[in-house]
XYZ file of C-alpha atoms in Angstrom:
702
model
C 22.008 -10.177 21.952
C 19.206 -10.928 24.449
C 17.818 -14.426 24.098
C 14.156 -15.277 24.737
C 12.085 -18.204 23.416
C 9.326 -17.370 20.958
C 6.122 -19.340 21.199
C 2.688 -19.416 19.613
C 0.239 -21.672 21.486
C -1.599 -24.693 20.185
C -5.323 -24.101 20.038
C -8.300 -25.062 17.962
C -10.638 -22.053 17.986
C -14.300 -22.356 17.128
C -15.720 -19.877 14.646
C -19.261 -18.870 13.801
C -20.416 -20.521 10.542
C -21.079 -18.179 7.633
C -24.726 -18.320 6.482
C -25.067 -20.288 3.255
C -26.718 -17.364 1.461
C -23.629 -15.240 2.181
C -21.034 -17.735 0.966
C -20.803 -16.157 -2.474
C -21.119 -12.542 -1.331
C -18.347 -12.190 1.265
C -14.740 -11.467 0.370
C -12.076 -12.501 2.889
C -9.309 -9.912 2.596
C -6.779 -8.414 4.966
C -8.453 -9.949 8.032
C -11.824 -8.451 7.084
C -15.023 -9.721 5.511
C -16.083 -7.340 2.739
C -19.630 -7.453 1.399
C -20.014 -7.871 -2.363
C -22.711 -7.224 -4.944
C -23.036 -9.062 -8.242
C -22.916 -6.810 -11.304
C -26.191 -7.358 -13.122
C -25.100 -7.130 -16.753
C -21.764 -8.939 -17.075
C -19.768 -12.031 -16.210
C -16.378 -13.566 -17.021
C -15.338 -16.797 -18.728
C -12.061 -18.670 -18.868
C -11.895 -20.915 -21.925
C -8.296 -21.287 -23.159
C -9.206 -23.986 -25.702
C -11.763 -22.071 -27.749
C -11.555 -18.668 -29.508
C -13.636 -15.830 -28.088
C -15.493 -15.460 -31.388
C -16.821 -19.029 -31.131
C -18.027 -18.391 -27.579
C -19.843 -15.268 -28.749
C -21.659 -17.281 -31.404
C -22.403 -20.316 -29.258
C -23.738 -18.348 -26.284
C -25.223 -15.355 -28.128
C -23.135 -12.967 -26.049
C -21.355 -9.826 -27.177
C -18.910 -7.079 -26.268
C -15.985 -9.273 -25.138
C -13.147 -7.643 -23.236
C -9.958 -9.431 -22.294
C -8.896 -8.845 -18.673
C -5.125 -8.196 -18.950
C -2.689 -10.715 -17.470
C -5.423 -13.323 -17.136
C -7.236 -15.813 -19.335
C -10.520 -14.166 -18.381
C -12.825 -12.610 -20.948
C -15.582 -10.284 -19.739
C -18.939 -10.350 -21.552
C -21.759 -7.826 -21.261
C -25.292 -9.281 -21.412
C -28.886 -8.299 -20.746
C -29.328 -8.408 -16.980
C -32.349 -10.730 -17.123
C -30.383 -13.325 -19.102
C -27.133 -13.218 -17.147
C -27.611 -16.263 -14.906
C -29.165 -18.321 -17.681
C -26.269 -17.578 -20.030
C -23.702 -18.280 -17.315
C -25.249 -21.681 -16.638
C -25.138 -22.589 -20.322
C -21.471 -21.592 -20.351
C -20.705 -23.633 -17.241
C -22.282 -26.714 -18.802
C -19.828 -26.596 -21.714
C -16.773 -28.829 -21.391
C -14.547 -26.257 -23.101
C -15.281 -23.582 -20.439
C -12.902 -23.975 -17.517
C -14.274 -21.189 -15.328
C -17.285 -18.868 -15.311
C -17.784 -16.208 -12.673
C -19.891 -13.224 -11.777
C -18.321 -9.802 -11.839
C -18.591 -8.133 -8.422
C -18.665 -4.720 -6.814
C -17.886 -3.834 -3.211
C -21.059 -3.238 -1.236
C -21.565 0.511 -0.532
C -18.742 1.295 -3.010
C -20.308 0.201 -6.292
C -18.105 2.108 -8.734
C -15.324 -0.453 -9.157
C -15.533 -3.867 -10.787
C -13.847 -6.794 -9.044
C -12.899 -9.914 -10.976
C -12.229 -13.343 -9.472
C -9.011 -15.112 -10.340
C -8.433 -18.832 -9.948
C -6.045 -18.794 -6.979
C -6.430 -19.024 -3.193
C -3.976 -18.114 -0.451
C -4.385 -20.250 2.667
C -2.581 -19.729 5.980
C -2.800 -22.825 8.161
C -2.509 -23.102 11.932
C 1.137 -23.815 12.875
C 0.232 -27.307 14.083
C -1.545 -28.373 10.888
C 0.384 -31.294 9.390
C 0.965 -32.132 5.723
C -1.644 -34.891 5.725
C -4.402 -32.473 6.788
C -3.289 -29.872 4.235
C -3.286 -32.532 1.524
C -6.793 -33.654 2.551
C -8.110 -30.084 2.234
C -6.351 -29.754 -1.128
C -8.129 -32.882 -2.379
C -11.513 -31.992 -0.863
C -11.677 -28.632 -2.631
C -9.998 -29.682 -5.875
C -6.987 -27.432 -5.348
C -3.502 -27.638 -6.816
C -0.550 -26.351 -4.807
C 1.403 -23.598 -6.599
C 3.988 -22.570 -4.007
C 4.485 -21.497 -0.417
C 4.218 -17.808 0.484
C 7.670 -16.585 1.448
C 7.801 -14.729 4.756
C 4.623 -16.141 6.338
C 4.914 -19.608 7.910
C 2.609 -22.447 6.866
C 1.016 -20.355 4.115
C 0.483 -21.613 0.573
C -0.911 -20.446 -2.757
C -3.309 -22.881 -4.440
C -4.928 -22.921 -7.856
C -8.457 -24.093 -8.599
C -8.849 -27.059 -10.947
C -11.804 -28.557 -12.867
C -12.383 -30.653 -9.729
C -13.018 -27.577 -7.583
C -16.675 -27.738 -6.509
C -17.205 -23.971 -6.145
C -15.709 -20.603 -6.967
C -12.798 -19.281 -4.861
C -15.063 -16.904 -2.884
C -17.154 -19.763 -1.536
C -14.183 -22.039 -0.952
C -12.416 -19.311 1.059
C -15.519 -18.732 3.177
C -15.891 -22.431 3.887
C -12.216 -22.777 4.782
C -12.160 -19.795 7.146
C -14.498 -21.664 9.510
C -12.103 -24.611 9.795
C -10.036 -24.671 13.013
C -6.857 -25.543 11.107
C -7.166 -22.497 8.804
C -6.089 -19.041 10.023
C -6.709 -17.130 6.791
C -8.131 -17.992 3.369
C -8.191 -15.333 0.652
C -9.246 -15.611 -2.993
C -7.178 -13.672 -5.479
C -9.139 -10.758 -6.906
C -8.253 -8.552 -9.842
C -8.864 -4.821 -9.475
C -7.819 -2.206 -12.046
C -5.119 0.231 -10.996
C -6.347 3.809 -10.768
C -5.047 5.860 -13.687
C -2.860 8.667 -12.567
C -3.480 12.352 -12.148
C -3.842 14.358 -15.349
C -2.191 17.791 -15.224
C -4.454 20.780 -15.853
C -2.503 23.836 -14.724
C -0.723 26.115 -17.239
C 2.923 25.432 -18.004
C 5.324 26.779 -15.455
C 8.776 26.327 -17.005
C 10.898 26.240 -13.862
C 11.527 23.622 -11.200
C 10.464 25.799 -8.304
C 9.891 22.741 -6.094
C 13.660 22.056 -5.979
C 14.772 25.581 -5.055
C 13.533 29.114 -5.610
C 14.084 32.622 -4.305
C 10.531 33.884 -4.727
C 8.230 34.759 -7.568
C 4.631 34.476 -8.687
C 2.593 32.127 -6.469
C 5.715 31.167 -4.515
C 5.741 31.314 -0.721
C 9.127 31.566 0.999
C 10.767 28.139 1.478
C 7.991 26.240 -0.320
C 10.735 24.237 -2.083
C 12.728 21.246 -0.714
C 16.063 23.109 -0.354
C 17.892 20.644 -2.581
C 20.794 22.841 -3.692
C 22.384 22.659 -0.229
C 21.897 18.903 -0.267
C 23.679 18.774 -3.630
C 26.701 20.351 -1.980
C 26.989 17.048 -0.072
C 25.834 14.630 -2.799
C 23.979 14.710 -6.077
C 23.389 10.999 -5.901
C 25.403 7.889 -6.626
C 24.872 5.347 -9.426
C 24.958 2.549 -6.833
C 21.663 3.898 -5.474
C 18.889 2.739 -7.811
C 15.430 4.341 -7.870
C 12.747 2.038 -9.266
C 9.860 4.032 -10.730
C 6.902 1.665 -11.125
C 4.274 3.257 -13.345
C 2.386 3.074 -16.642
C 5.387 3.414 -18.983
C 8.670 5.335 -19.147
C 10.222 6.856 -22.258
C 13.764 5.548 -21.738
C 14.810 7.307 -24.960
C 14.367 10.732 -23.353
C 17.677 12.664 -23.263
C 17.290 13.198 -19.514
C 17.503 9.440 -18.904
C 20.754 8.959 -20.798
C 24.234 8.460 -19.366
C 26.582 5.644 -18.457
C 24.883 3.329 -15.985
C 21.740 5.472 -15.819
C 19.206 2.768 -16.766
C 19.301 -0.395 -14.637
C 17.163 -3.549 -15.024
C 14.252 -2.135 -17.066
C 11.118 -4.289 -17.016
C 7.740 -4.231 -18.763
C 5.176 -6.384 -16.940
C 2.416 -5.336 -19.334
C 4.043 -6.458 -22.587
C 6.251 -8.997 -20.756
C 9.571 -7.773 -22.067
C 12.382 -5.454 -20.993
C 11.441 -2.298 -22.891
C 8.961 -0.302 -20.748
C 8.028 2.129 -23.523
C 4.419 3.274 -23.986
C 2.394 1.350 -26.550
C -0.408 3.871 -26.907
C -1.714 7.271 -25.860
C -2.319 8.170 -22.238
C 0.912 6.706 -20.884
C 2.845 9.862 -20.023
C 2.632 9.572 -16.260
C 5.648 7.355 -15.595
C 7.994 9.513 -17.668
C 6.939 12.591 -15.689
C 7.453 10.833 -12.345
C 10.861 9.443 -13.325
C 12.081 12.892 -14.373
C 11.153 14.408 -11.026
C 13.113 11.755 -9.132
C 16.280 11.177 -11.167
C 16.499 13.165 -14.431
C 20.186 13.320 -15.372
C 22.248 16.483 -14.997
C 23.551 16.756 -18.558
C 23.439 20.416 -19.510
C 20.038 20.160 -21.156
C 16.437 19.617 -20.100
C 15.764 19.358 -16.386
C 17.501 17.973 -13.288
C 15.929 15.376 -10.999
C 16.039 15.498 -7.214
C 18.779 12.831 -7.306
C 20.353 13.260 -10.761
C 23.374 11.068 -10.053
C 21.323 8.009 -9.084
C 20.334 5.218 -11.445
C 16.811 4.613 -12.770
C 15.039 1.251 -12.803
C 12.061 1.859 -15.127
C 9.207 -0.580 -14.458
C 6.027 -0.634 -16.509
C 3.329 -2.229 -14.358
C 0.634 -4.618 -15.557
C -2.078 -2.023 -14.901
C -3.821 -4.303 -12.404
C -3.390 -4.857 -8.680
C -3.826 -8.604 -8.382
C -1.572 -10.470 -5.961
C 0.695 -11.824 -8.685
C 1.324 -8.379 -10.211
C 2.317 -6.879 -6.862
C 4.543 -9.829 -6.002
C 6.273 -9.703 -9.382
C 6.853 -5.954 -9.137
C 8.451 -5.964 -5.686
C 10.304 -9.238 -6.240
C 11.871 -7.653 -9.338
C 12.934 -4.670 -7.221
C 14.488 -6.986 -4.621
C 16.255 -9.245 -7.119
C 17.743 -6.314 -9.034
C 18.910 -4.325 -5.993
C 16.539 -1.371 -6.100
C 17.265 1.067 -3.279
C 14.028 3.071 -3.512
C 10.677 2.117 -5.087
C 8.449 5.032 -6.135
C 4.747 4.216 -6.622
C 2.484 7.081 -7.714
C -0.677 4.966 -7.910
C -3.375 3.172 -5.938
C -6.481 1.040 -6.426
C -9.423 2.384 -8.413
C -11.783 1.836 -5.509
C -12.851 3.548 -2.313
C -11.938 0.740 0.087
C -8.959 -1.512 -0.685
C -7.329 -3.554 2.084
C -4.213 -5.384 0.975
C -4.332 -9.142 0.703
C -2.030 -11.351 2.745
C 0.209 -11.840 -0.301
C 0.388 -8.122 -1.073
C 1.258 -7.196 2.504
C 3.912 -9.905 2.514
C 5.374 -8.633 -0.786
C 5.791 -5.090 0.578
C 7.206 -6.290 3.889
C 9.624 -8.583 2.082
C 10.913 -5.705 -0.059
C 11.175 -3.343 2.932
C 13.106 -5.858 5.056
C 14.972 -8.141 2.642
C 15.817 -5.748 -0.198
C 19.235 -4.055 -0.425
C 20.956 -7.046 1.151
C 18.726 -7.026 4.212
C 18.669 -3.253 4.802
C 15.344 -2.951 2.973
C 14.054 -1.062 -0.045
C 12.612 2.360 0.770
C 9.017 2.162 -0.533
C 7.213 5.443 -1.301
C 3.501 5.694 -2.191
C 1.350 8.641 -3.239
C -1.501 9.269 -0.784
C -4.069 9.937 -3.548
C -6.008 12.867 -4.978
C -9.616 12.533 -3.737
C -9.258 14.761 -0.614
C -10.273 11.817 1.536
C -8.636 9.995 4.459
C -6.367 7.147 3.431
C -8.050 5.296 6.296
C -11.254 6.732 7.748
C -14.968 7.422 7.336
C -16.643 10.368 5.582
C -20.371 11.122 5.327
C -20.694 11.423 1.552
C -23.296 13.505 -0.222
C -23.741 15.261 -3.545
C -21.867 12.760 -5.717
C -22.803 12.439 -9.392
C -25.634 9.912 -9.768
C -25.485 9.289 -5.995
C -22.357 7.206 -6.616
C -21.474 7.435 -2.913
C -23.763 8.520 -0.115
C -23.922 8.327 3.637
C -21.148 7.091 5.947
C -18.460 5.711 3.639
C -15.299 3.929 4.722
C -12.145 4.877 2.804
C -8.999 2.784 2.818
C -5.865 2.880 0.677
C -4.184 -0.388 1.616
C -0.829 0.463 0.050
C -0.515 3.854 1.729
C -1.323 2.511 5.221
C 1.155 -0.365 5.087
C 3.565 0.186 8.020
C 6.684 -0.237 5.859
C 5.569 2.407 3.338
C 6.258 6.164 3.259
C 2.856 7.697 2.373
C 3.191 11.165 0.802
C 0.590 13.934 0.724
C 0.880 17.144 -1.308
C 1.381 20.808 -0.451
C 1.464 23.718 -2.864
C 3.910 26.387 -3.992
C 2.169 28.604 -1.416
C 2.912 26.110 1.418
C -0.774 25.209 1.749
C -2.550 21.879 1.537
C -3.208 20.890 -2.071
C -7.009 20.849 -2.413
C -7.007 17.293 -3.796
C -4.504 15.720 -1.407
C -5.593 12.719 0.632
C -4.706 12.889 4.312
C -4.895 10.992 7.595
C -2.934 9.476 10.448
C -0.844 7.283 8.129
C 0.701 10.133 6.119
C 4.454 10.245 6.773
C 5.492 13.508 5.071
C 4.298 15.880 2.378
C 6.082 17.270 -0.675
C 5.441 20.229 -2.999
C 3.168 19.760 -5.999
C 0.481 21.661 -7.890
C -3.023 22.614 -6.751
C -6.355 21.580 -8.298
C -9.844 20.387 -7.312
C -10.012 16.824 -5.986
C -11.117 13.928 -8.137
C -10.926 10.180 -8.595
C -11.048 7.625 -11.379
C -13.511 4.736 -11.321
C -13.729 2.074 -13.990
C -17.463 2.624 -14.284
C -17.422 6.422 -14.599
C -13.939 7.476 -15.633
C -12.390 10.476 -13.872
C -14.934 12.459 -11.837
C -14.723 15.202 -9.236
C -15.313 14.190 -5.658
C -18.232 15.879 -3.905
C -19.174 18.497 -2.969
C -17.949 20.510 -5.928
C -14.989 22.782 -5.137
C -15.726 26.231 -6.545
C -13.061 28.139 -4.615
C -9.812 29.090 -6.394
C -6.949 26.572 -6.193
C -3.842 28.762 -6.537
C -0.408 27.216 -6.969
C 2.167 26.443 -9.638
C 2.468 23.206 -11.584
C 5.476 20.896 -11.545
C 7.903 21.040 -14.468
C 9.252 17.646 -15.539
C 9.984 15.271 -18.409
C 7.297 14.258 -20.899
C 7.063 11.742 -23.725
C 9.170 12.870 -26.646
C 7.380 14.842 -29.345
C 3.608 15.258 -29.487
C 2.604 12.033 -27.741
C 2.725 13.315 -24.152
C 0.831 15.723 -21.952
C 2.087 18.701 -23.965
C 3.751 19.254 -27.337
C 7.501 18.965 -26.831
C 9.645 16.908 -24.499
C 8.612 18.485 -21.185
C 5.440 19.294 -19.262
C 5.022 22.247 -16.919
C 1.623 21.417 -15.468
C 2.203 18.060 -13.837
C 0.980 17.522 -10.274
C -1.079 15.548 -7.788
C 0.368 13.381 -5.052
C 1.740 11.546 -8.098
C 4.295 14.356 -8.337
C 4.927 14.635 -4.595
C 5.779 10.920 -4.352
C 8.885 10.915 -6.638
C 10.115 14.099 -4.917
C 10.316 12.106 -1.684
C 11.751 9.089 -3.518
C 14.497 11.315 -4.899
C 15.322 12.710 -1.455
C 15.438 9.165 -0.055
C 17.941 8.317 -2.798
C 20.121 11.298 -1.786
C 19.935 10.154 1.850
C 21.160 6.673 0.873
C 23.843 8.176 -1.342
C 25.158 10.003 1.743
C 24.869 6.929 3.994
C 24.169 3.602 2.241
C 24.313 1.700 5.550
C 20.924 3.026 6.662
C 17.970 0.654 6.845
C 14.710 1.531 5.112
C 13.122 2.228 8.513
C 15.968 4.598 9.417
C 15.536 6.491 6.142
C 11.833 6.954 6.859
C 12.635 8.219 10.341
C 15.234 10.693 9.026
C 12.790 12.083 6.447
C 10.161 12.585 9.153
C 12.537 14.029 11.760
C 14.036 16.603 9.359
C 10.801 17.757 7.689
C 9.744 21.427 7.806
C 6.629 22.180 9.864
C 4.538 24.115 7.357
C 1.195 25.278 8.766
C -2.162 25.808 7.061
C -4.827 27.179 9.426
C -7.435 27.678 6.711
C -10.420 25.314 6.496
C -10.444 22.760 3.719
C -12.354 24.221 0.750
C -14.371 21.032 0.198
C -14.957 19.402 3.594
C -14.426 22.417 5.869
C -12.078 20.679 8.325
C -8.900 22.188 9.784
C -6.058 19.668 10.039
C -3.101 21.813 8.987
C -1.522 22.269 12.436
C 0.504 19.836 14.556
C -0.231 17.909 17.749
C 2.113 17.576 20.723
C 3.997 14.844 18.842
C 4.664 17.192 15.934
C 2.167 15.443 13.656
C -0.417 16.834 11.227
C -3.022 14.757 9.372
C -2.591 16.973 6.310
C 1.202 17.107 6.231
C 2.414 14.162 8.303
C 5.579 15.262 10.070
C 5.969 18.146 7.624
C 7.323 19.099 4.202
C 10.348 17.133 3.046
C 13.670 18.999 3.377
C 16.446 17.478 1.261
C 19.320 19.392 2.860
C 18.392 18.579 6.463
C 17.740 14.929 5.575
C 21.088 14.455 3.821
C 22.875 16.213 6.685
C 21.270 13.864 9.212
C 22.125 10.813 7.117
C 25.753 11.880 6.882
C 26.025 12.296 10.661
C 24.363 8.980 11.496
C 26.784 6.090 11.444
C 26.142 2.438 12.187
C 27.552 1.525 15.595
C 28.107 -2.075 16.710
C 28.146 -1.622 20.461
C 27.855 -4.635 22.746
C 25.107 -5.021 25.317
C 26.629 -4.268 28.735
C 23.441 -4.364 30.817
C 19.895 -5.667 30.452
C 16.877 -3.688 31.688
C 13.614 -5.589 32.254
C 10.172 -4.156 32.945
C 6.842 -6.003 33.050
C 3.194 -4.941 33.254
C 0.699 -7.601 34.412
C -2.280 -5.246 34.533
C -4.996 -7.171 32.659
C -6.731 -4.727 30.248
C -9.812 -5.114 28.051
C -9.190 -4.303 24.387
C -11.939 -1.937 23.147
C -13.899 -3.463 20.275
C -14.034 -1.591 16.935
C -12.026 1.322 18.352
C -9.112 2.851 16.450
C -7.610 4.245 19.681
C -7.250 0.794 21.221
C -5.870 0.211 24.718
C -2.497 1.499 25.933
C -0.264 0.042 28.640
C 2.844 1.873 29.921
C 6.219 0.851 31.328
C 8.818 3.290 32.693
C 12.580 3.015 32.275
C 14.432 5.169 34.805
C 17.943 4.502 33.453
C 19.288 6.819 30.744
C 21.446 5.012 28.161
C 21.494 4.278 24.443
C 19.359 1.305 23.403
C 21.559 -1.389 21.827
C 18.984 -4.187 21.722
C 15.260 -4.486 22.387
C 12.647 -7.229 22.796
C 8.924 -7.063 23.541
C 6.945 -10.049 24.830
C 3.132 -9.936 24.777
C 0.387 -12.161 26.161
C -2.947 -11.437 24.474
C -6.210 -13.380 24.439
C -8.784 -12.507 21.766
C -11.688 -14.194 19.948
C -10.113 -13.392 16.545
C -6.495 -12.219 16.559
C -6.748 -11.264 12.899
C -8.601 -8.126 14.069
C -5.619 -6.817 16.050
C -2.628 -4.556 15.525
C 0.056 -4.188 18.218
C 2.312 -1.108 18.400
C 5.241 -0.045 20.586
C 5.928 3.664 21.145
C 9.254 4.865 22.519
C 9.781 7.831 24.875
C 10.725 9.811 21.740
C 7.194 9.173 20.389
C 8.426 6.883 17.634
C 5.925 4.115 16.940
C 6.808 0.673 15.577
C 4.171 -1.785 14.335
C 4.982 -5.092 16.036
C 2.021 -7.106 14.792
C -0.188 -6.464 11.777
C -3.517 -8.158 11.112
C -2.114 -11.477 9.905
C -2.981 -13.877 12.752
C -6.362 -14.969 11.407
C -8.632 -17.001 13.692
C -5.954 -17.691 16.317
C -7.115 -16.754 19.836
C -3.916 -16.734 21.931
C -0.806 -14.646 21.248
C 2.229 -15.274 23.439
C 5.163 -14.025 21.424
C 8.488 -12.205 21.709
C 9.249 -9.540 19.083
C 12.963 -8.862 18.569
C 15.195 -7.028 16.104
C 15.764 -10.402 14.415
C 12.132 -11.289 13.710
C 10.793 -7.708 13.624
C 13.329 -5.527 11.728
C 11.262 -2.380 12.334
C 12.540 -2.442 15.932
C 15.994 -1.528 14.596
C 14.734 2.036 14.188
C 14.595 2.316 18.021
C 18.278 1.458 18.474
C 20.577 4.258 19.676
C 17.643 6.118 21.242
C 17.688 7.064 24.928
C 16.076 4.343 27.034
C 14.815 6.813 29.682
C 11.099 7.551 29.847
C 7.704 5.963 29.220
C 7.418 3.064 26.766
C 3.872 2.339 25.603
C 2.280 -0.760 24.104
C -0.961 -0.184 22.214
C -3.354 -2.904 21.029
C -5.984 -1.879 18.472
C -9.109 -3.818 17.431
C -10.519 -2.038 14.361
C -13.208 -4.593 13.515
C -16.546 -5.078 15.339
C -17.847 -8.167 17.181
C -14.845 -10.110 18.574
C -13.293 -9.053 21.898
C -10.259 -9.840 24.041
C -7.713 -8.729 26.651
C -4.108 -7.662 26.947
C -3.065 -9.907 29.820
C 0.546 -8.753 30.200
C 3.622 -7.514 28.383
C 7.349 -7.291 29.063
C 10.016 -4.944 27.734
C 13.676 -6.029 27.699
C 16.265 -3.440 26.676
C 19.980 -4.016 26.229
C 22.157 -0.958 26.932
């Protein structure tokens, strides 16, 4: 192992004060400041000591709605009386907390609710006395430290807190001892895709030999993979969704169900409690339905199922609980066919940490394979679209789109292709898509809390040919269709568990693989399907591949189960010793372009050809706000590893060594050929602050 000291410098950066009028209208999240609007006709109260009915009478307010998993109650009022009523509520001793309801500026279709917690990341040199002083000054109560991020703590507001968590976070972010301060927000989870296509009673997406609306090889070639493995019970696929009918015959068998959990009803029986909860059962069937001589067969029928019913909300606590449960109960794969019900959703510090923790610490340190659906709006998972023609001008003009879960570097983001090997009309796309998988075809749409499910604009009037996905449904008449199965399921919701099932087969063939290695295998073995036709809604053509073999519509291609399992079987963990150390350094001082997704790239060349057994990267970067930056390393094989995400807050100097010990993603570069050009890229995606890449060094053990 190569040994180098790691160091982060001591500094006390100065930040520009936030104008007082903006204190309550800026949300600190994911290293960004997001503008907010106050919803005119509603607010929330927290009053654990008094029944809601008494509050209604005392304040002359109506239409209460409990926000799940919180003590918040939302009230709808006449807009002109909102502030007056809120003040009356705040003056009552039995009201612990009263807050506006917010919307994201320029994306006003989703309501955002304030919780009563703050996450604060302090400068490494901040001592306990200073932290305690801040805690007292703002009336905070320490809850716990945030595992995985040094000097970071979760605090709860108390009756002594002088302001709401938005304002406190904005005041703290200007302090030199604070790197990041984020209030917890509560955003509803986007309900899942509703199938519309007619029943197609065959699982064509697994294997087929042709037929109506079936292009050659539009399936995942799973039968050949099954010749190697049909899955092993030791490999557990967690399906996190609305609810899962664990009584379905296709989820029966010795050891089939492992560690069920219901975070909505807070028990261990994740069954649906009402209508409209068929989605999870359909997803679970695609991934792991048992081979039992009846019903259907999942992609990985021999693997176990961990059914998880989510809370329905995407607050920090819900995400932490979900992925901590997966870690604690040895989930191998986590399948997530959902996203936030909003246009722009960067992950919070706690949410990013929860995903990273699962992807690096799960499975005894090998990492859980985390799979997310890209979404069904036909929009980039990270990018800008000039919107026009939306119902009631819901969106218009240049609009930034971001799906924080799908762009997380430890996640496998899955887009959808059709039974005709074309892009699904609804499928989201972009440079963060890893692979695609077969699903149905339909016009694009999206669910907002304010509007319900609506079509994205402009209206798609062209045909959307393609077959639906056949899978399990709620038993009886309660599901999508009468009976125990549905033939018209689809969306990236369906594509996601296909990939999760293939990942489970890969781990069944080689359980020693890390999560990063599984992702790489799935990408390297994918089929390069091509769609040269323009998109029927936006007119763009992104269905071909660049020189790196990458397509924004399909990622690295359509998942191929047989090729992936073959590759996993051939790849064996080798524990070779480092015989020689290669060092290269680049001291060319480069400006980092501001607000530029391409960033700046610096190159080092290795002339020796040998297998990489160890690797370290040391960087020296100076920047006005390091929280704006991402740092990536690309190998000669064009494999990119994210070394540094946007978690450094207001720090201004980065002198740090990334190794396989502190950056597990680097393990995916081991056993590659060292020969060729190695590239370091630094990206500043946020306007205003600037900086320079002063130098970097690459040390490779061969």
